[in-house]
Coordinates of C-alpha atoms in Angstrom, one line a residue:
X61 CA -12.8 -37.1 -51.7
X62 CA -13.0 -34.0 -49.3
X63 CA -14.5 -30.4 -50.8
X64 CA -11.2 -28.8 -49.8
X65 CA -8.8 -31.6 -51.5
X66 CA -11.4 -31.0 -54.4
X67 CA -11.3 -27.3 -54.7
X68 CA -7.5 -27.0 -54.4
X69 CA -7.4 -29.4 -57.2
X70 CA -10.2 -28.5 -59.7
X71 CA -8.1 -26.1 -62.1
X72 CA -6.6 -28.5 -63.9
X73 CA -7.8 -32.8 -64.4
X74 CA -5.6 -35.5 -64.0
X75 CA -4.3 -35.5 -67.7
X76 CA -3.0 -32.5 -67.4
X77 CA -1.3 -33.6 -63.9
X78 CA 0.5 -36.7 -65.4
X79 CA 1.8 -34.9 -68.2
X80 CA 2.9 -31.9 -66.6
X81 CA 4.3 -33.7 -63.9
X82 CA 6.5 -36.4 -66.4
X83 CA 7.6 -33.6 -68.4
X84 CA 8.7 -31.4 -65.4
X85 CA 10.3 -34.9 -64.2
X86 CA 12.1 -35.0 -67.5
X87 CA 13.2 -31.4 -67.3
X88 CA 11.4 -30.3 -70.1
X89 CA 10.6 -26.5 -70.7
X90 CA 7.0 -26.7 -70.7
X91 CA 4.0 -24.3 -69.6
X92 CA 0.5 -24.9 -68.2
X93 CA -0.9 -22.9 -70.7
X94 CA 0.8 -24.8 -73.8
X95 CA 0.2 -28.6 -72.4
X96 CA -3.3 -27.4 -71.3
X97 CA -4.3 -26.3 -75.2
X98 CA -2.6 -29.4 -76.5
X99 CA -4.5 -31.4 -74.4
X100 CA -7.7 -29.9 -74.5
X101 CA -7.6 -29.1 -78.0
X102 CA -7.2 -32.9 -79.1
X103 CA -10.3 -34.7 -80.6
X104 CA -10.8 -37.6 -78.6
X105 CA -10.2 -35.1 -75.3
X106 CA -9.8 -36.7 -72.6
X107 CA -8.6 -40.1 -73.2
X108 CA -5.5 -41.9 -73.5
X109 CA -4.8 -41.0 -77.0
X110 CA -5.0 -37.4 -75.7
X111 CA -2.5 -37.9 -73.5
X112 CA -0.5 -39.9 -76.3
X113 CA -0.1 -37.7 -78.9
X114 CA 0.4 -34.4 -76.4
X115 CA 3.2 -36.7 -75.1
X116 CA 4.6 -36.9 -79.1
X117 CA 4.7 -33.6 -79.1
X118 CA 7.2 -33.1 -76.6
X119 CA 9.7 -35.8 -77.8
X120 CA 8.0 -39.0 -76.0
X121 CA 6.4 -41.5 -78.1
X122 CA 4.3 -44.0 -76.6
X123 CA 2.3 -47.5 -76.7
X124 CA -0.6 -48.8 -74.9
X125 CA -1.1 -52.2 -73.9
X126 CA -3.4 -54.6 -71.8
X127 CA -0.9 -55.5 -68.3
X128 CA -2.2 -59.2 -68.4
X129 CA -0.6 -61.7 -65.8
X130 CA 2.6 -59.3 -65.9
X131 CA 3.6 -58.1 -62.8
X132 CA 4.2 -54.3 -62.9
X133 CA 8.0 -54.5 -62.1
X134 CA 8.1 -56.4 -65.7
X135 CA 7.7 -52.6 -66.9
X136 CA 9.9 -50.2 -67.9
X137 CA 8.7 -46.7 -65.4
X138 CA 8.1 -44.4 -65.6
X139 CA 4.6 -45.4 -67.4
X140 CA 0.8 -44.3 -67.4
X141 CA -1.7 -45.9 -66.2
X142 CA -5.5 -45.1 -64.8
X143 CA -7.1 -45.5 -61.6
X144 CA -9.8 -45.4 -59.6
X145 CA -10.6 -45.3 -56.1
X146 CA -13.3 -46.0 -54.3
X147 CA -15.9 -42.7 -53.7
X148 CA -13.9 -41.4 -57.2
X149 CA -16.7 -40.7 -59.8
X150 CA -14.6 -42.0 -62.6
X151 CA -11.2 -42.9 -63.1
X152 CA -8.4 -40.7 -63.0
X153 CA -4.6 -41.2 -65.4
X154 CA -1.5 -41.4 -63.1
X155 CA 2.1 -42.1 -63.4
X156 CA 3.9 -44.7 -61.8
X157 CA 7.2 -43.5 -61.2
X158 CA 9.0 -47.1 -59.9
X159 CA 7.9 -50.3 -59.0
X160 CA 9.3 -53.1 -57.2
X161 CA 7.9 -56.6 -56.5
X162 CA 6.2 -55.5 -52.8
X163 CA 5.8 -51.8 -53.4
X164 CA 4.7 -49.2 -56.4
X165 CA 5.3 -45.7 -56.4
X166 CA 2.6 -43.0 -58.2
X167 CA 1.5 -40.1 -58.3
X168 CA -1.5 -39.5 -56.5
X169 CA -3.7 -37.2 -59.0
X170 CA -5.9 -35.3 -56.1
X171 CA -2.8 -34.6 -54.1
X172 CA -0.4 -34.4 -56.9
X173 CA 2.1 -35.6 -54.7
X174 CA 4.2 -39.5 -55.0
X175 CA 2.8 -41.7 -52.9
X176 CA 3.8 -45.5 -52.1
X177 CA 1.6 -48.4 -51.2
X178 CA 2.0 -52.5 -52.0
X179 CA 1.6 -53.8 -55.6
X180 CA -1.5 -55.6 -53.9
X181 CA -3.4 -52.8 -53.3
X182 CA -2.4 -50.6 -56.2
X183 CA -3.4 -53.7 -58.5
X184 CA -7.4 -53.3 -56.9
X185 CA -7.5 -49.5 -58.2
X186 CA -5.5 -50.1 -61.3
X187 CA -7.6 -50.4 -64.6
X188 CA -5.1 -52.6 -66.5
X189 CA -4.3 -50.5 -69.3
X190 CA -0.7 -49.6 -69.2
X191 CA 1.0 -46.6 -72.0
X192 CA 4.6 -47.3 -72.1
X193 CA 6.8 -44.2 -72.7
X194 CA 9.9 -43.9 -74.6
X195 CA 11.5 -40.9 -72.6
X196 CA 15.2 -40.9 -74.4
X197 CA 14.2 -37.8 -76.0
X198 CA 11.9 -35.5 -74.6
X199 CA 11.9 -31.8 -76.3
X200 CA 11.4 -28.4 -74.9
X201 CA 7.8 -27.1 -75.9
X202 CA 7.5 -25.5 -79.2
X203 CA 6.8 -21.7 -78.8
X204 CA 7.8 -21.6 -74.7
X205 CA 8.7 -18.5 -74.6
X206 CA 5.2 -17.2 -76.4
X207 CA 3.4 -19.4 -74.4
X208 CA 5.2 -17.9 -71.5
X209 CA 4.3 -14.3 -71.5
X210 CA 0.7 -15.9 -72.1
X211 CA 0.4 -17.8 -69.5
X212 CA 1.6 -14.8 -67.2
X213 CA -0.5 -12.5 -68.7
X214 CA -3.4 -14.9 -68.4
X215 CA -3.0 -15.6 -64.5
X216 CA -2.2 -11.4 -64.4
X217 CA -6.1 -11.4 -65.9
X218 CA -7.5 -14.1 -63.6
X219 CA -6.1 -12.5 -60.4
X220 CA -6.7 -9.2 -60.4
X221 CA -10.8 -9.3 -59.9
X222 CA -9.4 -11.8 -56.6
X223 CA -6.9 -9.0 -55.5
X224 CA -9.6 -6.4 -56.4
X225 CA -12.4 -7.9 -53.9
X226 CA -9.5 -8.5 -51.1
X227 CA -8.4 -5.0 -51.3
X228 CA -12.0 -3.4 -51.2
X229 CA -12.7 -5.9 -48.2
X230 CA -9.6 -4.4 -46.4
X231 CA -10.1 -0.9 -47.2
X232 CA -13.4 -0.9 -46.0
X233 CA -12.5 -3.0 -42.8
X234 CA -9.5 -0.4 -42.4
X235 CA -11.8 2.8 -42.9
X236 CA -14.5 1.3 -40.1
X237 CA -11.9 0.3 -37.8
X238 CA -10.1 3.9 -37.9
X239 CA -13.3 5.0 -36.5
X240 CA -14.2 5.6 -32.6
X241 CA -15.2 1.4 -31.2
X242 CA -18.4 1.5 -30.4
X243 CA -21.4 -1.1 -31.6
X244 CA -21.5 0.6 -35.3
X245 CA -18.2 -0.2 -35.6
X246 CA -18.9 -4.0 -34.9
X247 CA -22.1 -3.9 -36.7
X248 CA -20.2 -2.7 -39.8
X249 CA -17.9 -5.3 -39.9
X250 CA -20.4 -7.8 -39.0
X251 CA -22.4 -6.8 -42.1
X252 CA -19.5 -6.4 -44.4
X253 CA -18.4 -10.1 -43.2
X254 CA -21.9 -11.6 -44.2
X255 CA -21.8 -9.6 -47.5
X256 CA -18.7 -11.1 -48.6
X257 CA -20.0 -14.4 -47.6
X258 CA -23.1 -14.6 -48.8
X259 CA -21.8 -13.5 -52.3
X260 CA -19.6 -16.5 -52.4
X261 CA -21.6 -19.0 -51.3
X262 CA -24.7 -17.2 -53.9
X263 CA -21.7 -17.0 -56.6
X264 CA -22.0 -20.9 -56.1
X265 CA -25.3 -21.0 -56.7
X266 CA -25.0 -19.1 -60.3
X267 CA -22.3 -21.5 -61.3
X268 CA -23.7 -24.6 -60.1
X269 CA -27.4 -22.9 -62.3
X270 CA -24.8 -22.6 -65.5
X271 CA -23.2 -26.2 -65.3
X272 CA -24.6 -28.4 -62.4
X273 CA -22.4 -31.2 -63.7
X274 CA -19.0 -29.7 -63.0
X275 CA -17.4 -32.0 -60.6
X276 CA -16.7 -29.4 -57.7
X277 CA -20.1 -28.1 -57.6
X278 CA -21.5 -31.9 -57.4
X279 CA -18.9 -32.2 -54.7
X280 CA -20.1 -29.6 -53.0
X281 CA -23.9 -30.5 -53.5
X282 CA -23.3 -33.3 -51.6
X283 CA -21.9 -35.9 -54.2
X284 CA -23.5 -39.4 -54.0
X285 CA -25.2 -38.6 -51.0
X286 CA -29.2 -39.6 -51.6
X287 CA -30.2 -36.7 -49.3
X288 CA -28.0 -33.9 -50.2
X289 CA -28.7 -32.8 -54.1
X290 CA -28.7 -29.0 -55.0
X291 CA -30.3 -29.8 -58.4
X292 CA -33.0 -31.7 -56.2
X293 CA -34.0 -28.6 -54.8
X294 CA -33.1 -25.5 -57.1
X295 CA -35.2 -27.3 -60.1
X296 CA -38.3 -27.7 -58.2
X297 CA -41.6 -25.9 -59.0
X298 CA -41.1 -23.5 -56.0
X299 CA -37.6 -22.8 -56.5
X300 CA -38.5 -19.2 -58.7
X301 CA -41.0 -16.1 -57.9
X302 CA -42.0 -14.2 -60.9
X303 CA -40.4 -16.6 -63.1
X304 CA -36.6 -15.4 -61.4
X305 CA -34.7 -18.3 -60.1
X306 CA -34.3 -18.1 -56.1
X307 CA -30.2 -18.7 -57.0
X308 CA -30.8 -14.9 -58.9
X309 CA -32.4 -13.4 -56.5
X310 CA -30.3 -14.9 -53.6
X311 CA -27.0 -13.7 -56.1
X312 CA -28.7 -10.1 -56.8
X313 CA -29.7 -9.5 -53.1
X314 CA -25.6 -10.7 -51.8
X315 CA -23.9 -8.6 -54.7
X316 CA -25.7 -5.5 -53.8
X317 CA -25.1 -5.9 -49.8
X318 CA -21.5 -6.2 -50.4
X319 CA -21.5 -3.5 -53.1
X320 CA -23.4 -1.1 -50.7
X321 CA -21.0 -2.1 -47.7
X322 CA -17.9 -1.8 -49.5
X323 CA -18.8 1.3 -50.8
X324 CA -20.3 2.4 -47.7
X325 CA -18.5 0.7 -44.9
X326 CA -20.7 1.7 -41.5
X327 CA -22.5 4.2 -43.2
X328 CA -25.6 4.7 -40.4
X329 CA -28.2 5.2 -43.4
X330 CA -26.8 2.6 -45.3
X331 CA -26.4 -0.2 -41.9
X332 CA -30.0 0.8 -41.7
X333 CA -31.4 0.2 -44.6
X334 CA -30.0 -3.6 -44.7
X335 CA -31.1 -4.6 -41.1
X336 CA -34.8 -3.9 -42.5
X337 CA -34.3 -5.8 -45.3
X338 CA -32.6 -8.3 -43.4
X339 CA -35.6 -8.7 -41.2
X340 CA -38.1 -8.4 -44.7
X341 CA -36.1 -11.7 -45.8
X342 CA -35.6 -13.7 -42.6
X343 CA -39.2 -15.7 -43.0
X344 CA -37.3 -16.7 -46.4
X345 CA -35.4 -19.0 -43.6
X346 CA -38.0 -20.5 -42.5
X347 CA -39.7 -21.4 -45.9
X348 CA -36.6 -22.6 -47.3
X349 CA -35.8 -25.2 -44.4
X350 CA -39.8 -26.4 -44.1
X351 CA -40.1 -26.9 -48.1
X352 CA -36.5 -28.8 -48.3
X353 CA -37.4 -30.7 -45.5
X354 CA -41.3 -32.0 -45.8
X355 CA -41.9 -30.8 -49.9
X356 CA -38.5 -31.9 -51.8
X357 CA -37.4 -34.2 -48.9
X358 CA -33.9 -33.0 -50.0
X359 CA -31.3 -30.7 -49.0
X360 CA -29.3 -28.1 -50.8
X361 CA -25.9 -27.5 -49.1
X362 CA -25.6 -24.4 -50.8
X363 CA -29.6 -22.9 -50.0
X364 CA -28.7 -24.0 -46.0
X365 CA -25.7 -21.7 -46.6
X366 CA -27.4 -19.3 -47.5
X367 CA -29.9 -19.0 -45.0
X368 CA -27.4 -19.1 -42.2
X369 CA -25.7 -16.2 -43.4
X370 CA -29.7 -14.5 -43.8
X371 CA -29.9 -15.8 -40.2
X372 CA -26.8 -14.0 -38.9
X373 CA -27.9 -11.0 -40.7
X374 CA -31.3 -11.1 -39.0
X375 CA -29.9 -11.6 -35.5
X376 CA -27.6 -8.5 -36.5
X377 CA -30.3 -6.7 -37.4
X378 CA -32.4 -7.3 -34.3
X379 CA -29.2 -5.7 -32.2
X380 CA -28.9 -3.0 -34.6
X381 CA -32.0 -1.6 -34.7
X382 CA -33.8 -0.9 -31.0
X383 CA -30.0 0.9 -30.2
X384 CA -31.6 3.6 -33.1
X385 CA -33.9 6.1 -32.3
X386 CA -36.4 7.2 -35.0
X387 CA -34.5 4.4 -37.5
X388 CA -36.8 5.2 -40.2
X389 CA -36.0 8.8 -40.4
X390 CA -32.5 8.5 -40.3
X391 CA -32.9 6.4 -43.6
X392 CA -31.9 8.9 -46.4
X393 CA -33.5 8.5 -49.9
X394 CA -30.5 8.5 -51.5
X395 CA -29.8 5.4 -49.2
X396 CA -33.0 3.6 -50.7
X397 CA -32.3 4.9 -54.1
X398 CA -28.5 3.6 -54.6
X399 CA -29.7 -0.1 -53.5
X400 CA -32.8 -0.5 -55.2
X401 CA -30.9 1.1 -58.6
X402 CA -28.0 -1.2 -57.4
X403 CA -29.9 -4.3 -57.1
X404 CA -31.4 -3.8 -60.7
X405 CA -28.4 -3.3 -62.3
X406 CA -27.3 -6.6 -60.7
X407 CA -30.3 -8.7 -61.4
X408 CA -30.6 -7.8 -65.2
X409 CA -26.8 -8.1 -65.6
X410 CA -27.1 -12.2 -64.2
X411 CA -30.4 -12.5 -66.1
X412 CA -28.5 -11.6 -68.8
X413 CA -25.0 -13.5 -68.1
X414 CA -26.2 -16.9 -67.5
X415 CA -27.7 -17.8 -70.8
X416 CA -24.9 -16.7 -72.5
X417 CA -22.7 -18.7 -70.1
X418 CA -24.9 -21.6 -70.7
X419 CA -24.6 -21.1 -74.2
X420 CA -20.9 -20.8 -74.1
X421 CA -20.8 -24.0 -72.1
X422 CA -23.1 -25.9 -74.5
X423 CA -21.0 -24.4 -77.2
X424 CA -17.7 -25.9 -76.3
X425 CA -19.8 -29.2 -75.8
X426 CA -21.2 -29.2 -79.2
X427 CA -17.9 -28.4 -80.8
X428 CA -16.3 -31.1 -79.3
X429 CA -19.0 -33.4 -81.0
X430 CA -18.8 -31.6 -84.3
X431 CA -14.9 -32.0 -84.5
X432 CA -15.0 -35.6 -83.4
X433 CA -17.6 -35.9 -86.6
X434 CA -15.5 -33.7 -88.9
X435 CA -12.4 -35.7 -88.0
X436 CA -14.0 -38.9 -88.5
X437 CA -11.8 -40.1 -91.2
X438 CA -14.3 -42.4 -92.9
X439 CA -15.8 -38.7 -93.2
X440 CA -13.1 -37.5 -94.4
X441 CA -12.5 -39.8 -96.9
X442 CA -15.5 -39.9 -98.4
X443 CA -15.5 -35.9 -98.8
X444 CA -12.3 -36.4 -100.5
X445 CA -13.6 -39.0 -102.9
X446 CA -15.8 -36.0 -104.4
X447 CA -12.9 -33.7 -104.6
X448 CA -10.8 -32.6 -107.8
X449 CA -8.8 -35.6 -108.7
X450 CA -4.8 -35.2 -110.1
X451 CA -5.5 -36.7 -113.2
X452 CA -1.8 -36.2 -114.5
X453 CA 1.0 -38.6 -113.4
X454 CA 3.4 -36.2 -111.0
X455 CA 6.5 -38.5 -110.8
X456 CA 9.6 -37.3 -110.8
X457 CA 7.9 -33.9 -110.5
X458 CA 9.3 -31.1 -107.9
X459 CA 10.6 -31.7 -104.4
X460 CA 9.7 -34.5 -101.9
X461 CA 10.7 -34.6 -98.7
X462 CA 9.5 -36.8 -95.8
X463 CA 10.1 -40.5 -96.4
X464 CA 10.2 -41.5 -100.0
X465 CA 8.7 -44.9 -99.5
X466 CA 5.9 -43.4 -97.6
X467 CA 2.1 -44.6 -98.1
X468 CA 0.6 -41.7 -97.8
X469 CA 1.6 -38.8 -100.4
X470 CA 0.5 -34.6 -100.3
X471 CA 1.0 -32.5 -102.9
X472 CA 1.6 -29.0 -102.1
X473 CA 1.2 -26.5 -105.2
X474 CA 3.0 -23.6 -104.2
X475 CA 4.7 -19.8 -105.6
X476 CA 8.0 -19.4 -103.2
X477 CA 6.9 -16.3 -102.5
X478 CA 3.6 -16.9 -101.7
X479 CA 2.7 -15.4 -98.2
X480 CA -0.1 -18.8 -97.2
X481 CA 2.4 -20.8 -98.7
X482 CA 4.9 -20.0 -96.1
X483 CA 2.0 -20.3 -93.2
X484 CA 1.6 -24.0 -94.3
X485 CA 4.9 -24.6 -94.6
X486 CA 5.3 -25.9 -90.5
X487 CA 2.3 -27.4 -90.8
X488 CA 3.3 -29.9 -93.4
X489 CA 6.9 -30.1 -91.4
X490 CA 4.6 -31.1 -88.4
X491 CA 3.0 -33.8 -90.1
X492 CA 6.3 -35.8 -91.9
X493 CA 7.9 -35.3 -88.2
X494 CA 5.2 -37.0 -86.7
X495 CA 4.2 -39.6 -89.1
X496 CA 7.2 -41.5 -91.1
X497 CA 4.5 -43.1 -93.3
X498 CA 3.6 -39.7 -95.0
X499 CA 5.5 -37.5 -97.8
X500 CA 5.3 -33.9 -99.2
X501 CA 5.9 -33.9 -102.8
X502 CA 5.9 -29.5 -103.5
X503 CA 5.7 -29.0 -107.1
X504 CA 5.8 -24.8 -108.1
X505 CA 4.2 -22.9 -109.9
X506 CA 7.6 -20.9 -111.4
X507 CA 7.4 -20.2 -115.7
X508 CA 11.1 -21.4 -115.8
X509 CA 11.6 -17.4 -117.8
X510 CA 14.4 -15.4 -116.6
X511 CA 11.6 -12.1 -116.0
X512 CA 10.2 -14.4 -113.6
X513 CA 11.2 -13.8 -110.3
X514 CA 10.2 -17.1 -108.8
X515 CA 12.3 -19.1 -111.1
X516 CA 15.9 -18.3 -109.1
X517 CA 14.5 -19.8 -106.2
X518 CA 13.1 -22.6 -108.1
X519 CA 16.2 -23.6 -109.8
X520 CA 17.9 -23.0 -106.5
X521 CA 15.7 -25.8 -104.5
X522 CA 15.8 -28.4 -107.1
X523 CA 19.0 -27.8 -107.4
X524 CA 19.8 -28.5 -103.5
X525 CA 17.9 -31.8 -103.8
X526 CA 19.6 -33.0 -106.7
X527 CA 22.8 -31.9 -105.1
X528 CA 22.6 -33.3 -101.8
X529 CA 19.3 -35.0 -101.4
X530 CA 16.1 -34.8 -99.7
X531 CA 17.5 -34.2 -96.4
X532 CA 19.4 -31.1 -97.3
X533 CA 16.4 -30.0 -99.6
X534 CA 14.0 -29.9 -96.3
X535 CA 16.6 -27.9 -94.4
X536 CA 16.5 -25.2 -97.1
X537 CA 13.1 -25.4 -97.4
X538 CA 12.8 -24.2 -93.7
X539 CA 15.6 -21.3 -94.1
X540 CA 13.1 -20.6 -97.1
X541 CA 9.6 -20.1 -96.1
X542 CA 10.1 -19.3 -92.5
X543 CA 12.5 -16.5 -93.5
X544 CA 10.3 -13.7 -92.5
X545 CA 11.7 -11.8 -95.7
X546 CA 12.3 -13.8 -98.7
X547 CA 16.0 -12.5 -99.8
X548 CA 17.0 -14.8 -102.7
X549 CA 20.9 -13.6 -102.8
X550 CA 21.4 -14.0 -99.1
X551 CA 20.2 -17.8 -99.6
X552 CA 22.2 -18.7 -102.2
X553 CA 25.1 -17.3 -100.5
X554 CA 24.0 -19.9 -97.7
X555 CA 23.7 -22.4 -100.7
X556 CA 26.6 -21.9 -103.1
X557 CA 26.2 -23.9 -106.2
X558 CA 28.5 -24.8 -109.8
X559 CA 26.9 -25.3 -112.5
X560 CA 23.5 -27.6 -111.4
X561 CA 21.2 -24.0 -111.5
X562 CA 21.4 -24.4 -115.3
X563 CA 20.6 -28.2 -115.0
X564 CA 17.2 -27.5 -113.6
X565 CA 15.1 -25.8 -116.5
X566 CA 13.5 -28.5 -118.1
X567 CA 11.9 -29.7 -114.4
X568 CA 10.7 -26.5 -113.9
X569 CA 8.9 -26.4 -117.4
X570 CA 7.6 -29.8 -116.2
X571 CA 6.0 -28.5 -113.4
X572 CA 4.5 -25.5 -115.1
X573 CA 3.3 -27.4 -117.8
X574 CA 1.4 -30.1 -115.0
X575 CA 0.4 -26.5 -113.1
X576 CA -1.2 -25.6 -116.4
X577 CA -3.0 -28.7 -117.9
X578 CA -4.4 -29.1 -113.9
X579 CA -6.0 -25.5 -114.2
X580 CA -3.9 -24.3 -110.8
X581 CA -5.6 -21.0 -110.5
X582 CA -3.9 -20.3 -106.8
X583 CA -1.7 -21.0 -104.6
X584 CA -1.2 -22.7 -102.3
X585 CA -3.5 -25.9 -104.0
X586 CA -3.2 -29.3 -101.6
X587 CA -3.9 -32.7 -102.9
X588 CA -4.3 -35.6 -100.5
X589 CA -3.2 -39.0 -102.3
X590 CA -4.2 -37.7 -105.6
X591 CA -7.4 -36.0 -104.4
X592 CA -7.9 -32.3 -103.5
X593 CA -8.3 -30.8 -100.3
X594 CA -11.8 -30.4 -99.4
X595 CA -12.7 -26.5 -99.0
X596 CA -14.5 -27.0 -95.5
X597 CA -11.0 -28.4 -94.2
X598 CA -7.4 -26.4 -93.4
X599 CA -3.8 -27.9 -93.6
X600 CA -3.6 -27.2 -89.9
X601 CA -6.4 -29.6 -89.4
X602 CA -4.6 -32.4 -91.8
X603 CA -2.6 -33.8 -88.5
X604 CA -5.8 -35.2 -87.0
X605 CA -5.4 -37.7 -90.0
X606 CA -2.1 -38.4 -90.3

């Protein structure tokens, strides 16, 4: 796998590739910034169930089975499977698009381009675990157009530090090159050149010091290769002075050359100033090279970068200063001043940066532990066990939708005009879409008085359901809660009813009456097959388990 393939293909893995590419196959209204979240946000992330229950949410359900002595034509396509390639560190998803018995078509994830080769071949990459995809009714994302100005804005954010660096590069370039051509001019852009250079490949250096096991900057560091390791080298006992890591100082000295250049493009004092300290940091180059060579008896790609752009600067310098009569006088204070203020404000602000991007890093590591631990549903079972049980029967109690036969039943306590009522509301929706073997039985909290605002509503509901059954009930339940004002007379207009509003009263006594004897002090209380929801857990959480 080349760096370049590598680098044009690092922003997003090859889950996200197969999905994006089946759902943009299926036409489906979907954004990188939505699929990546779903993705990413799943518990066993990444895995095949990730890319599983993403797929459910678009419309596409799935199974995964073993291909056995099948032969791949015996499938339906398009399906997913996962490869690997030899000189690929792991194995990558794909999707094979069509398959005949000489040939298979798939979707290569590096390129992200279809490619065909012979079912011979493919069969030596593929793992032999095939997810079979039910795409008769794929679904636009949910929120698209949200997710939309999101994504822009977000890519608005990442660019504009990219743009920002190009158009001080070419403003500076522009300003030295409207000057008379002579050797300063050539100097300047020599230097500003190496500047830009150096900080990229010491930018390197910083991220591969944060998170040395991000697959690009192993790529980079030589892979597999026995004799190229970065880590090798930057983790050795000489690889710091005064306790600073040589990837800091290499970063610090870099940021402020091309600070000082951009901000100073051919600026005698400043052109100066850096050829002496180009020359001050050229034997650097030498102990670098002898102590990766004969000490660590490894090479960093990235440190050998690095000292050919010091080397370059050096051989610059060597030009630039004999042309200069009494150099060291034409060397303003100022000139010494800005860099060495410059280059502290740049090593205390990466001192400072890369624990907290380590920390950040480890963070998002440890979080992915603690959810696969908190979504354990042995755990979760056993907090519920400890929770408040329902100890009063709730048949034939309030409203259930879902499917009646279900397993699995939640009880949602609830005031219809309770604000976190209505915020659960999808979330329970979600869960009796996605899952046929669960139910929402909603009982309310309504006296049944006419001074009580919530009993119109009430009576209205039950009403529905007894009317024209569960089906219909949902439906108003969503005109309802996601109303975003609760306007009881416009609803009933949508609702007309004769007569079955004065039917109801004696179910909603019985549900205040069960409200009251079960000491419902708020709203809205869950219960999760007769147990309470634990405190430490969130209805949005509840569709990890079901």
């Amino acid at each position: 796998m080349s760096i370049a393939t590598l680098f044009a293909s690092k922003k997003e893995n090859d889950l996200f590739k197969t999905c994006h590419y089946l759902l943009k196959k299926l036409q489906v209204n979907v954004t990188h910034t939505g699929l990546s979240e779903t993705l990413q946000r799943h518990v066993e992330y990444p895995s095949l169930l990730a890319i599983k229950d993403t797929l459910f949410e678009y419309g596409i359900e799935s199974g995964a089975i073993e291909k056995g002595v099948h032969s791949y034509d015996a499938f339906e396509t398009p399906f997913i499977c996962s490869i690997q390639q030899e000189g690929w560190p792991i194995a990558c998803f794909t999707l094979v698009t069509s398959t005949t018995a000489e040939h298979i078509e798939y979707l290569d994830p590096i390129t992200e381009k279809p490619i065909s080769i012979p079912v011979a071949d493919f069969e030596q990459i593929d793992k032999h675990i095939i997810l079979l995809l039910d795409t008769t009714a794929p679904r636009d994302e949910a929120h698209f157009v949200e997710n939309s100005k999101k994504q822009r804005n977000h890519m608005l954010t990442k660019r504009v530090p990219v743009f920002l660096v190009l158009a001080a590069i070419l403003l500076a370039g522009g300003y030295i090159l409207s000057q008379p051509v002579g050797m300063q001019t050539w100097y300047g852009l020599g230097y500003l050149l190496s500047a830009f250079l150096g900080l990229v490949v010491s930018s390197l250096l910083i991220w591969n010091e944060i998170d040395a096991h991000n697959p690009f900057i192993k790529e980079v560091c030589g892979g597999k290769s026995k004799k190229l390791s970065c880590n090798a080298v930057l983790s050795s006992s000489k690889a710091s002075l005064m306790g600073i890591s040589w990837s800091v100082w290499g970063f610090t000295f870099f940021a402020t050359f091309f600070t000082t250049q951009v901000l100073f493009p051919a600026n005698t004092s400043f052109m100066l100033m850096w050829s002496v300290l180009s020359l001050l940091v050229a034997p650097y180059i030498l102990f670098s090279i002898y102590y990766q060579w004969k000490v660590v008896r490894q090479w960093c790609p990235l440190c050998l970068a690095v000292q050919a752009v010091l080397a370059v600067n050096a051989l610059m310098a060597v030009g630039c200063l004999p042309g200069t009569p009494a150099f060291i006088t034409a060397i303003a204070p100022y000139t010494m001043a800005a860099i060495l203020f410059t280059g502290l404000f740049f090593l205390l602000l990466t001192n400072m940066a890369i624990p907290q991007l380590k920390d950040a890093r480890d963070g998002k590591s440890y979080e992915k532990r603690w959810k696969k631990l908190r979504y354990n549903p042995e755990i979760f079972q056993a907090l519920l066990d400890k929770s408040d049980r329902v100890t009063i029967p709730v048949d034939h109690l309030g409203i259930v939708v879902g499917n009646p036969q279900a397993t699995h039943e939640i009880i949602k306590v609830c005031n219809p005009y309770c604000g976190p009522c209505s915020k659960v509301h999808p979330e329970l929706e979600h869960i009796i879409k996605t899952n046929p073997d669960v139910r929402i039985r909603i009982i309310f909290t309504a006296t049944g008085e006419d001074t009580d605002k919530r009993t119109p509503p009430v009576a209205h509901l039950l009403a529905i359901q007894q009317k024209y059954g569960h089906e219909k009930v949902q439906l108003a339940l969503d005109d309802w809660y996601l109303a975003p004002h609760k306007d009881y007379e416009a609803f009933a207009q949508k609702y007309p009813m004769n007569g079955e509003l004065q039917e109801q009263q004696e179910k909603i006594f019985a549900m205040r009456d069960w409200c009251n004897d079960m000491k419902i002090r708020a709203t809205p209380t869950i219960y999760i097959n007769g147990r309470e929801l634990p405190d430490s857990y969130r209805v949005n959480e509840l569709r990890n388990f079901f």
